[in-house]
Each structure stands twice: as structure tokens, then as C-alpha cells.
Tab-separated table of C-alpha atoms in Angstrom:
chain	number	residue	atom	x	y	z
A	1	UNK	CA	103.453	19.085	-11.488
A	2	UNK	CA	100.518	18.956	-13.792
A	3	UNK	CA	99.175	15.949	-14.995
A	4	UNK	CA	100.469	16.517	-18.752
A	5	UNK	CA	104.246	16.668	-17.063
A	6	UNK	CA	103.882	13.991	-15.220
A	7	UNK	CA	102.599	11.959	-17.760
A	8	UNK	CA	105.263	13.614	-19.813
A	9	UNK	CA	107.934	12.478	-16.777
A	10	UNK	CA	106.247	8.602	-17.364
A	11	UNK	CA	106.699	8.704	-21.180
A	12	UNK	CA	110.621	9.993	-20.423
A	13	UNK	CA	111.051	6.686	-17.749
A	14	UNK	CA	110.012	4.236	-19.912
A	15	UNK	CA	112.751	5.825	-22.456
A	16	UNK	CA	114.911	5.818	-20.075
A	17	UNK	CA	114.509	2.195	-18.754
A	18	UNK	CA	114.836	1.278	-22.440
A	19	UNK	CA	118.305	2.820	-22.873
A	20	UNK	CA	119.510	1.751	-19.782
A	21	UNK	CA	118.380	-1.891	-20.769
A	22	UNK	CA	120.249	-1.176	-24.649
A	23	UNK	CA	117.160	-1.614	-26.388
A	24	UNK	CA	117.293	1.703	-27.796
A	25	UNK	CA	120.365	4.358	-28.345
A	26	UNK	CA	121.262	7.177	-26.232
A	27	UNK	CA	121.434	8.820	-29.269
A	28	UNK	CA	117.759	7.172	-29.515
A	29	UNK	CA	117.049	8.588	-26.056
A	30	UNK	CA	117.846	11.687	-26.672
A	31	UNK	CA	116.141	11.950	-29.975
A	32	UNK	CA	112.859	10.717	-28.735
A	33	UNK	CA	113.325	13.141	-25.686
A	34	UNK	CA	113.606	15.906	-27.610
A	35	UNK	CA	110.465	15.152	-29.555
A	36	UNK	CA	108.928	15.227	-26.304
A	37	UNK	CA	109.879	18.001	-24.200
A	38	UNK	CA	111.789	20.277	-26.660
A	39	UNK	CA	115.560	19.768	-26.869
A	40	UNK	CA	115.856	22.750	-24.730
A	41	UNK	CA	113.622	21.625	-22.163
A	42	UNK	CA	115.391	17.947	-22.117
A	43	UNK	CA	118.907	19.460	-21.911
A	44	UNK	CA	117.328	21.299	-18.710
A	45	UNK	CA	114.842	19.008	-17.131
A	46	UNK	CA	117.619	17.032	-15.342
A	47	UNK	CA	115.607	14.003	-14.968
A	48	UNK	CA	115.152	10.933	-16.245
A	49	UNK	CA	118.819	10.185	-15.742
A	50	UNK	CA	120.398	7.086	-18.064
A	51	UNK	CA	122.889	4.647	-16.147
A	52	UNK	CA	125.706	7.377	-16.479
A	53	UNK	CA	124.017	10.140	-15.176
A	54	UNK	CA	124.940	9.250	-11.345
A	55	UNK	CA	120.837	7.978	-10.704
A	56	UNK	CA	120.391	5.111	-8.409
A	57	UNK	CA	117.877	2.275	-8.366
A	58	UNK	CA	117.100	0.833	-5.103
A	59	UNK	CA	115.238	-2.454	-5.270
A	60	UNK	CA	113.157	-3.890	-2.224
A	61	UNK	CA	109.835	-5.952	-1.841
A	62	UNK	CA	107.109	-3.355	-3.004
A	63	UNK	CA	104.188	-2.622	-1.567
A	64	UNK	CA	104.305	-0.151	1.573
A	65	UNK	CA	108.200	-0.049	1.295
A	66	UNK	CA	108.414	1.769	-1.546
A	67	UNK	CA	107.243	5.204	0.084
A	68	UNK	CA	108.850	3.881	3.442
A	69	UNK	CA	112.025	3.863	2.018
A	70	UNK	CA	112.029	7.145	-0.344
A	71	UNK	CA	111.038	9.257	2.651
A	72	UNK	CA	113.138	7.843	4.827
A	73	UNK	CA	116.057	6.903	2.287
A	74	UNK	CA	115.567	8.224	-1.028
A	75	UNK	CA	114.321	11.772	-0.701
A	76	UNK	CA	117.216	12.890	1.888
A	77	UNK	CA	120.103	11.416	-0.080
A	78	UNK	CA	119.129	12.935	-3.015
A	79	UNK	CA	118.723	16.586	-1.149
A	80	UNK	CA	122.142	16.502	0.184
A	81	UNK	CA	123.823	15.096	-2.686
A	82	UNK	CA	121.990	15.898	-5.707
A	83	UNK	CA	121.697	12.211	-6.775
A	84	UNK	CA	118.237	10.706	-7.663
A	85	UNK	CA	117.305	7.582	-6.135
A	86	UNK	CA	114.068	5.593	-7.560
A	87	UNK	CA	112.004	3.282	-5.557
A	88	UNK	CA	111.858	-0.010	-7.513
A	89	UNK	CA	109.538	-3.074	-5.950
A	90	UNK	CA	110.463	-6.153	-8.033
A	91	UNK	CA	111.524	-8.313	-5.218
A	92	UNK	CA	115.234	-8.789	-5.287
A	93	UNK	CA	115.286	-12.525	-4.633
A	94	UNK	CA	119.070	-13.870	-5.196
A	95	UNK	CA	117.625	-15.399	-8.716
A	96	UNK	CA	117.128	-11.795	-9.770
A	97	UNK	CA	119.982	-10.082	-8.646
A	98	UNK	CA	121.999	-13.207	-10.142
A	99	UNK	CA	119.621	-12.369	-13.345
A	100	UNK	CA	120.857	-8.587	-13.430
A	101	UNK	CA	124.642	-9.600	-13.257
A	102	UNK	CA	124.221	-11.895	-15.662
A	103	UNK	CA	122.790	-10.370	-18.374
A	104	UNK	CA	125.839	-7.744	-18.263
A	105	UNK	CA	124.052	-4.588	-18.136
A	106	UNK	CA	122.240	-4.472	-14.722
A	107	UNK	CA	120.089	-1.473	-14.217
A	108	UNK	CA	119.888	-2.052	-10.316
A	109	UNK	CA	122.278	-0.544	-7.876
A	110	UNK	CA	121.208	-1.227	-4.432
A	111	UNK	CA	119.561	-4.131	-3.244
A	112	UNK	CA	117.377	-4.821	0.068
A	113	UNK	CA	118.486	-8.453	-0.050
A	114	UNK	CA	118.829	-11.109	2.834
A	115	UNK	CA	122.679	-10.978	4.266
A	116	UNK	CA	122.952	-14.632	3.200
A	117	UNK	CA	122.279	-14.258	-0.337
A	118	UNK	CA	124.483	-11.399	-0.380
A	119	UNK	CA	127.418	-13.618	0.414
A	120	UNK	CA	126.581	-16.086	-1.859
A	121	UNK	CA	126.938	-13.703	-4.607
A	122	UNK	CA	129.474	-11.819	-3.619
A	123	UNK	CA	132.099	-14.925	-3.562
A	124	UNK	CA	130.911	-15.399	-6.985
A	125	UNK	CA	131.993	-11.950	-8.116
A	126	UNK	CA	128.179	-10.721	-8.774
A	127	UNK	CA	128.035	-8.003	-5.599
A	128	UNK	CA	130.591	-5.361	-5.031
A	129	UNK	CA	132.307	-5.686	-1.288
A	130	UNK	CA	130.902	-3.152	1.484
A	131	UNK	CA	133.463	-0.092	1.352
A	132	UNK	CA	133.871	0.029	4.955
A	133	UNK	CA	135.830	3.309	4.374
A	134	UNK	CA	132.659	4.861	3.843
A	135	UNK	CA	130.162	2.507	5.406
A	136	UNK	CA	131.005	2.780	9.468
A	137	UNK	CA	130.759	-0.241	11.387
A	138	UNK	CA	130.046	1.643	14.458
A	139	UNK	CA	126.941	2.239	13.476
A	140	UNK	CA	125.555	-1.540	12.958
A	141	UNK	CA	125.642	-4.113	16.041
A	142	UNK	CA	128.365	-6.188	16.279
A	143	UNK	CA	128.216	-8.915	14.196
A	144	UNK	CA	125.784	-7.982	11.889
A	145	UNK	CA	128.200	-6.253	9.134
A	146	UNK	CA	129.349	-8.526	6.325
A	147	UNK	CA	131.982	-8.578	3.117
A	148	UNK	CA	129.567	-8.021	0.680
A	149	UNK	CA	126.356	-6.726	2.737
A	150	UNK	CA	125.669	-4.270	5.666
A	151	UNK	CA	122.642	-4.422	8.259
A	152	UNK	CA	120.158	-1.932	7.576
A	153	UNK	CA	117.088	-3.563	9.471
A	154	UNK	CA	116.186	-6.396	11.468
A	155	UNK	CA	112.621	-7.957	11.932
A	156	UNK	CA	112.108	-11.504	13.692
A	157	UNK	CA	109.974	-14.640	13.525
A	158	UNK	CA	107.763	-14.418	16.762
A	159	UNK	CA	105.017	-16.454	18.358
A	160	UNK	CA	101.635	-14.276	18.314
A	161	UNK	CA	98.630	-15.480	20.091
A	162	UNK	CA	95.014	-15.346	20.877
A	163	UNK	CA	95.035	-13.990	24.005
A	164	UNK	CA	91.519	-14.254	24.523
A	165	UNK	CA	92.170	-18.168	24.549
A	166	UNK	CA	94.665	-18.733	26.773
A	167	UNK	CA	93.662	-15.961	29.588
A	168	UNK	CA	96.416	-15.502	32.566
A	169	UNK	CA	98.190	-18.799	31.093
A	170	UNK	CA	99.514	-16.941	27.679
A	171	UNK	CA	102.547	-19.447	25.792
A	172	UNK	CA	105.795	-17.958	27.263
A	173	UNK	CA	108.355	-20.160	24.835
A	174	UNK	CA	109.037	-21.981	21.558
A	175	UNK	CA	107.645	-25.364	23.503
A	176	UNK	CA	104.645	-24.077	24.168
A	177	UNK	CA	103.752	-23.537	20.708
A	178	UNK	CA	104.542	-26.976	19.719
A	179	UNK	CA	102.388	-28.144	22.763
A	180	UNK	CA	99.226	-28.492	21.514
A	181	UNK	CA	97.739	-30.149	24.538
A	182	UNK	CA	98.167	-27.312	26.775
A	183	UNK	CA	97.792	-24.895	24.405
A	184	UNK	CA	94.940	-25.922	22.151
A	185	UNK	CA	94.082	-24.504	18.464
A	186	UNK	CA	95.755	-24.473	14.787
A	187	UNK	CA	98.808	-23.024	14.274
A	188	UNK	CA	100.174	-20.882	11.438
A	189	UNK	CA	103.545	-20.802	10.496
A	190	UNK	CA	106.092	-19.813	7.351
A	191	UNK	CA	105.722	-21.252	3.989
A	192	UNK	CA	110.029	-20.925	3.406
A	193	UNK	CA	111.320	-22.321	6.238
A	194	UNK	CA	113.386	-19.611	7.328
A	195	UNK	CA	113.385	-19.220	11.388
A	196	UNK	CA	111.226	-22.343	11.216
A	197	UNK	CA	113.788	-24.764	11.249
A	198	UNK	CA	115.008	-23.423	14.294
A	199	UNK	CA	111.929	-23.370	16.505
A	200	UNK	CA	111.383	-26.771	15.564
A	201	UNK	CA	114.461	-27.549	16.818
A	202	UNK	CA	113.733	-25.394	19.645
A	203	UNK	CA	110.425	-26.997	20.067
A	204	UNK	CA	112.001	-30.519	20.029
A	205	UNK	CA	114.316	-29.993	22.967
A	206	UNK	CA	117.166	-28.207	21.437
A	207	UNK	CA	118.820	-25.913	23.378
A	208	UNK	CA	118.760	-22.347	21.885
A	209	UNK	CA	122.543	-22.330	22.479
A	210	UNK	CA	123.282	-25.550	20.296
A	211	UNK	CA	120.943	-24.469	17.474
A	212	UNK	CA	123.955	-24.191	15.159
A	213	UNK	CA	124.380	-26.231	12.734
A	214	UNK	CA	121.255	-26.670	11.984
A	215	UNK	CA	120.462	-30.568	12.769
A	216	UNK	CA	117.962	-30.304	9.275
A	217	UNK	CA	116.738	-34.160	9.300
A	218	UNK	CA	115.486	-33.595	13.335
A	219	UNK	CA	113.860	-30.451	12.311
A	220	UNK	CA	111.948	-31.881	9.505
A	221	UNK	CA	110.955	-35.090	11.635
A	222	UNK	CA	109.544	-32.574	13.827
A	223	UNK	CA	107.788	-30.986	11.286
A	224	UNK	CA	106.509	-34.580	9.871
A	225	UNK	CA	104.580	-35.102	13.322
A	226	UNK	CA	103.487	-31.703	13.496
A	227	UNK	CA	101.941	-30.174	10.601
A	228	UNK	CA	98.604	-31.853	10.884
A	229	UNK	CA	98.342	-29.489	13.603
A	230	UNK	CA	98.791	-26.154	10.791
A	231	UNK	CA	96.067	-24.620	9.366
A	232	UNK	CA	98.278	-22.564	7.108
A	233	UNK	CA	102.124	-22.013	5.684
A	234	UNK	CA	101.416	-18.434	5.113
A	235	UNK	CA	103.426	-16.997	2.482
A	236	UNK	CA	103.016	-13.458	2.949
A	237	UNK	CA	102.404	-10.933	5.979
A	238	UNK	CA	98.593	-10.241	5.200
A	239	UNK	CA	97.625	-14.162	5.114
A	240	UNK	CA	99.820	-14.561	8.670
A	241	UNK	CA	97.434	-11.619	9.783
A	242	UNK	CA	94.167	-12.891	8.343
A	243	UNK	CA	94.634	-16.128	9.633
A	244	UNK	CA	94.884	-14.799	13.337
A	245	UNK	CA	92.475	-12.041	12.782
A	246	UNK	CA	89.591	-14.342	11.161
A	247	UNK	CA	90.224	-17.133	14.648
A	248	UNK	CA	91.508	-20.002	12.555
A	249	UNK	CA	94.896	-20.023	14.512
A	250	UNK	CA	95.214	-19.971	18.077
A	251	UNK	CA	99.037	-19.238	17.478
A	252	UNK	CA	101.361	-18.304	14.860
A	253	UNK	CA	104.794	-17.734	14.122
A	254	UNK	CA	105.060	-14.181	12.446
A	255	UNK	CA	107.091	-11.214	11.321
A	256	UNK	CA	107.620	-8.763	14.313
A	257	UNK	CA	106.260	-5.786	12.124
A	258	UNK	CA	102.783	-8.105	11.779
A	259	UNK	CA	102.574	-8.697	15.269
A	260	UNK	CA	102.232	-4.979	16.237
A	261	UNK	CA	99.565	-4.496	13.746
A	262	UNK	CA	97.972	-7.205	15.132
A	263	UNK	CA	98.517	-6.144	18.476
A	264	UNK	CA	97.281	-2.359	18.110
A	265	UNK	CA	94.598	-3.676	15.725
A	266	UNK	CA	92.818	-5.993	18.564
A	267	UNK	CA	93.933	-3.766	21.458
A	268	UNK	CA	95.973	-6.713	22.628
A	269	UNK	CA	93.355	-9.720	22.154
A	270	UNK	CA	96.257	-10.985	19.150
A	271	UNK	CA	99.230	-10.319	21.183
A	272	UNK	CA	102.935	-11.715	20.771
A	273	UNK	CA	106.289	-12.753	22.587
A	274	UNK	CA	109.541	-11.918	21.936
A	275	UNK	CA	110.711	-14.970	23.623
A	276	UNK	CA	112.462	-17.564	21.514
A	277	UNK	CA	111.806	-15.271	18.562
A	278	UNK	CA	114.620	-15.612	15.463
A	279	UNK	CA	115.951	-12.291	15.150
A	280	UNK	CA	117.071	-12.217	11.243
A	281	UNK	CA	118.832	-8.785	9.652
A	282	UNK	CA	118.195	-6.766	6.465
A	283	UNK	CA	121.168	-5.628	4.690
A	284	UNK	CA	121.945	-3.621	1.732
A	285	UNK	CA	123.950	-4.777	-1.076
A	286	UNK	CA	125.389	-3.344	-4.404
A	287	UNK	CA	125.152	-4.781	-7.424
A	288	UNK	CA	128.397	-5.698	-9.222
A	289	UNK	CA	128.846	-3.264	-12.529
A	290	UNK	CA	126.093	-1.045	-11.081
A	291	UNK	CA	125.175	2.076	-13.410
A	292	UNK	CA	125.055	4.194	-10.966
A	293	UNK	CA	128.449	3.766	-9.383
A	294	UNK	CA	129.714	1.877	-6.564
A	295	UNK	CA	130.844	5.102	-5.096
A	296	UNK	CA	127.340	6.515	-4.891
A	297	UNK	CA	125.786	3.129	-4.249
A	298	UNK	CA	128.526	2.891	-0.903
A	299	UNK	CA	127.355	6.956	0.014
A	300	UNK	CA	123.267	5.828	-0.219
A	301	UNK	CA	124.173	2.838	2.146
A	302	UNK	CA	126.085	5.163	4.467
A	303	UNK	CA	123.409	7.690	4.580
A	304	UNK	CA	121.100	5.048	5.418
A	305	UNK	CA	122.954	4.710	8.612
A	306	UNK	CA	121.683	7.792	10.294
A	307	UNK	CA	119.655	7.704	13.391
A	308	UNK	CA	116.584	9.901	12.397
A	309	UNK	CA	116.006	7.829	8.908
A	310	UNK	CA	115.878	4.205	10.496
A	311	UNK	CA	113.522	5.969	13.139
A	312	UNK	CA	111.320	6.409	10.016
A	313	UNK	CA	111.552	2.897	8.759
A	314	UNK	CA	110.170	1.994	12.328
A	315	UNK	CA	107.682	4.202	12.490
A	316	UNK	CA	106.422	3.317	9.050
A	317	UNK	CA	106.710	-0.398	8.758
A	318	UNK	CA	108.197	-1.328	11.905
A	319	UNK	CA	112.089	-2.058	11.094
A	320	UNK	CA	114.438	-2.586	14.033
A	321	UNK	CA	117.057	-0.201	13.430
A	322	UNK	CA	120.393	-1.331	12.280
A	323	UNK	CA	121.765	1.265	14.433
A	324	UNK	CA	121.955	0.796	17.907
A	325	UNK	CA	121.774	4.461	18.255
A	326	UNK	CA	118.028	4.566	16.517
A	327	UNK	CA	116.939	2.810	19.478
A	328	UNK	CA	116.657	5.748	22.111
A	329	UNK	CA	114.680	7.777	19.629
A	330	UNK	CA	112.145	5.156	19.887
A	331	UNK	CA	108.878	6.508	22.168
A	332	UNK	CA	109.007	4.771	25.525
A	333	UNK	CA	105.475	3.265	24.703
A	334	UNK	CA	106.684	1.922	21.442
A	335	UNK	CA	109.961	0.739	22.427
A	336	UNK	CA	108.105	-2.924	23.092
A	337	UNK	CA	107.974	-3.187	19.218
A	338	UNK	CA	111.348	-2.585	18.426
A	339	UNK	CA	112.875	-6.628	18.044
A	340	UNK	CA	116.392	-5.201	19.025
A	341	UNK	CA	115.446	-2.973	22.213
A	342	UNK	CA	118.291	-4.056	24.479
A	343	UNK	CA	115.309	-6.388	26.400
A	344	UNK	CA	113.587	-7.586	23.386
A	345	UNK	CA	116.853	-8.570	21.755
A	346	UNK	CA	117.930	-10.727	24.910
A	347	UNK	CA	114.984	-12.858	24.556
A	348	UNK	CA	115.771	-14.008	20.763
A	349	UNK	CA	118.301	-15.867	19.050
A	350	UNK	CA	119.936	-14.706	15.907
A	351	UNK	CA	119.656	-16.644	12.711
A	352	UNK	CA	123.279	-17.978	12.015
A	353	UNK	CA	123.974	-15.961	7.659
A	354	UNK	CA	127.127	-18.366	7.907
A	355	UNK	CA	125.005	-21.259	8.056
A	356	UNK	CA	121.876	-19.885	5.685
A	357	UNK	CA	124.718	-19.200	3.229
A	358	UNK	CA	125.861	-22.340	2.658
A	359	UNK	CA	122.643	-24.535	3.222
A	360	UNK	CA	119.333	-22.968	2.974
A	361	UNK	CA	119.191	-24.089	-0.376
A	362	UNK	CA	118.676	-27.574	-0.201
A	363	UNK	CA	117.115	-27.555	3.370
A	364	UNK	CA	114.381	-25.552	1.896
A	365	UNK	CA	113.646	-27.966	-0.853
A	366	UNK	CA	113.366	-30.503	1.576
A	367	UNK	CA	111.093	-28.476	3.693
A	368	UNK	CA	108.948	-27.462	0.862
A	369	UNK	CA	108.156	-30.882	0.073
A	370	UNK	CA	107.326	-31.943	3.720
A	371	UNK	CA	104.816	-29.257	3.796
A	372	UNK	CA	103.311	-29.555	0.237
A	373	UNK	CA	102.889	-33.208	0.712
């Protein structure tokens, strides 16, 4: 494409995004296409497509995900079915996707949203309920399939470490990184409390198998005594990296797919555990009142099932796969990356969506002032 049509293809998107929004007319749309490319060339160019011309938007968090996901997602659906999906980074946070529902002309389809927030909406009528007709639960791990959202990743809160500190005597559990005696340094851990509330617990004598429900007021009296001992709340995966990388921390809790940057960055002096980690799932959701079609929106999330594109996702920004059957394609010397290997996965403790569903509200506000106090 030369730069002229693309810019051309630009000028058409923002037209688009305006009638899909009803701030101007199809009629307008087309109009202001034709002054563009020709009425000819419009009625020919097949793209941009308005709400009713079968298009999907898929909305995750940005950054590196949004070539992850059209290469391994977005580019193969459309080939075999003809249907255009666009990247788009906004952040779906469950304010958002409450915001699209609301203002009764969503242009999203397909969300990357937390399984939790899913269900929230989804009892309150905002997100359309998985079509498990053409969604197969055989491909997700048991348990991890839900009314109104299906697994499509999993990533996990992990301890990493300075293993140029600790030598032959590395941290081996959740008490370890609360033990600052043994294990001297800072630690680093996650500014929104998710998986945090559990190794607390975890680090406070709880046994992993009486986690749930969440005993909130022990985890934050854990917290009170402990956070003189963090040097940050990271909020993001670059500051949980910098933080380890510049020697602040000794240890951190961090996302899996940080950790083996980390780990292949340093050639193993920042390495990691999987033991204790909080294993927490991904999941795809669909929008209620969609423009694209919950028919099309339930094909994308099928398609997202298969083996070879969730090997991508790994490869590219280090996603467990949803499918169990992803996990064979995995290189034997990469395998030890991969939070739900079969041996990776036995280490860690799932977070409870039942639980995060009907809580995490509140026990983050609490949280959030503990740590901003």
C-alpha cells in the first residue's frame, strides 16, 4: 500500500469510527467516502466496514498485544472467514465495557477482560453468554470456562529473585518472601491487590488449601506489618522489571511473562519460582448488542481455541495456553515458562473468579488505602 492509501485507509477509519459512534450518517459515511476514494472505488474497497458490515473490534491492553494478537488471532480469522478483525488497545477495564453497554451503541465486540468482571456483567445483562455450541469446552481446562466468559490465557503472580543474593539458598515458597530475616532486601509487589491477598495469607500461615474465602482483614494486617519492607507497588510490568533489574528489590512478586524476560535478560541472575505462584486466567467476552454480531464474535472466540495460535501468544508475550493441547507444542527448553505445564501448574494455586466476582471490589479499596497511606 502506498503511503497516500494508507493515509487514505486512516481518513476512511476515522469516518468509520464516527458512524459507528452516530455522530455522523451512513448516508454521511458514504458521502464523505465517496469524496475520498471515488464512489466506485468505495463500493469496491471493502474496507472500512460500519457496525453492520460483519467487522469485529477486539479490545485488549495495548502495547505489544496488539500485533500479538492480530497475528496470532486477527489475521487467521479473517483469512478463513472473510471477516475483519481490528486490534483496539484501550484497556477494557469492567468501567469501560460497562461504559460501551451503556451508552447503547457499543462499537466493541470482543473483550480480553478478567473472567471475574465478565460475570459481573453478564448477570447484569451487559455481556452476551458463551455459546458453548460453538465455543468447545474440551479445549479449555476444566474449570476455567464460564457463563459469560471463556479462558483464552493464563499468566500468574510469581516470586522472582536475585539470585546472585541468595546463592545455593534461593526462596523456595510464599514464606520465604515474607521472611525478611533470612532472606534480606526490599520487596516489590502489585499495586491492585490481585494474587496479593492471597500470598499474604499464604505468607501468614494460611494453608494454600483454605485460601478460600479470602480472610481480607488477616491479609491486610499482614500487609500493615509488612509494607515498610516494599520498595515499590508496581503498577505495570516494566516498573516490576526495572525495579529488579536496577537491584532495588531483592524479590518481587510478578507476572509470569516478566519473569522470563527477566530471566533470559540476566541469564538467570533475576530468576523466579513457580511455587506458591497465583495462577489467574484470561478470558474472552462479548459485548452485549455487539455490532459485529454475537455469531461472529462466538466464531473469533472459537478460532482462538486452536493449538498453533495460542502457541503464538506464548511465543510472543508469553501466554499459557488456554488449551491444554498448546502445551506439547511448547519447545522442551521453553516448556519451564509455560505457568500451566502439567509441573508448573501443580506448584500454584488458582485464584478463586467466584470469589473475585463478588468481592474484589471493596477488598481493593481497602487495600489501596493500606498501601497509599
Amino acid at each position: 500500500m502506498k503511503r497516500n492509501d494508507a493515509f487514505t485507509q486512516d481518513q476512511l477509519e476515522l469516518l468509520a469510527d464516527k458512524a459507528r459512534q452516530g455522530k455522523i450518517s451512513r448516508r454521511k459515511f458514504t458521502q464523505l467516502g465517496a469524496a475520498l476514494l471515488g464512489t466506485t472505488a468505495l463500493a469496491t474497497h471493502g474496507v472500512p466496514a460500519l457496525a453492520d458490515d460483519g467487522q469485529l473490534v477486539f479490545v485488549n491492553w495495548g502495547g505489544d498485544a496488539m500485533d500479538a494478537y492480530d497475528a496470532a488471532y486477527g489475521k487467521p480469522f479473517e483469512e478463513a472467514t472473510g471477516v475483519r478483525v481490528r486490534q483496539d488497545g484501550s484497556g477494557p477495564t469492567e468501567g469501560s465495557i460497562q461504559a460501551q453497554f451503556e451508552s447503547g451503541s457499543p462499537t466493541w465486540d470482543i473483550v480480553d477482560a478478567d473472567a471475574f468482571s465478565a460475570e459481573t456483567l453478564g448477570k447484569k445483562g451487559m455481556i452476551e453468554p458463551i455459546d458453548y455450541s460453538v465455543v468447545d469446552r474440551a479445549k479449555m481446562r476444566d474449570g476455567f470456562g464460564w457463563e459469560y466468559s471463556a479462558s483464552s490465557y493464563f499468566f500468574s503472580y510469581i516470586i522472582v529473585y536475585d539470585a546472585t543474593k541468595f546463592g545455593d539458598n534461593p526462596p523456595t515458597s510464599m514464606a520465604d518472601f515474607f521472611d525478611v530475616e533470612a532472606f534480606p532486601g526490599k520487596r516489590a509487589m502489585y499495586k491492585w491487590g490481585t494474587g496479593m491477598w492471597e500470598a499474604l495469607l499464604l505468607g501468614d500461615g494460611v494453608a494454600a488449601a483454605d485460601l478460600y474465602p479470602l480472610d481480607i482483614e488477616r491479609a491486610h494486617a499482614k500487609l500493615e506489618g509488612f509494607k515498610e519492607h516494599v520498595i515499590s507497588f508496581w503498577g505495570n510490568g516494566a516498573e516490576s522489571q526495572t525495579v529488579m533489574l536496577d537491584g532495588e528489590a531483592s524479590m518481587g512478586l510478578a507476572w509470569s511473562t516478566r519473569a522470563r524476560l527477566m530471566d533470559q535478560d540476566t541469564d538467570g541472575e533475576v530468576s523466579f519460582t513457580w511455587q506458591d505462584g497465583l495462577l489467574s486466567p484470561g478470558a474472552m467476552a462479548v459485548v452485549k448488542g455487539n455490532p459485529g454480531g454475537t455469531e461472529n464474535a462466538m466464531k473469533f472466540i472459537a478460532s482462538a481455541q486452536d493449538p498453533a495460535r495460542q502457541l503464538v501468544m506464548f511465543d510472543m508475550l508469553s501466554q499459557g495456553p488456554a488449551n491444554p493441547a498448546t502445551d506439547d507444542l511448547i519447545p522442551e527448553d521453553q516448556r519451564k515458562y509455560n505457568p500451566v505445564a502439567p509441573d508448573n501448574f501443580a506448584k500454584q494455586i488458582a485464584i478463586d473468579v467466584a470469589w473475585y466476582e463478588e468481592n474484589y471490589g471493596a477488598a481493593l479499596d481497602e487495600y489501596l488505602a493500606i498501601i497509599s497511606a
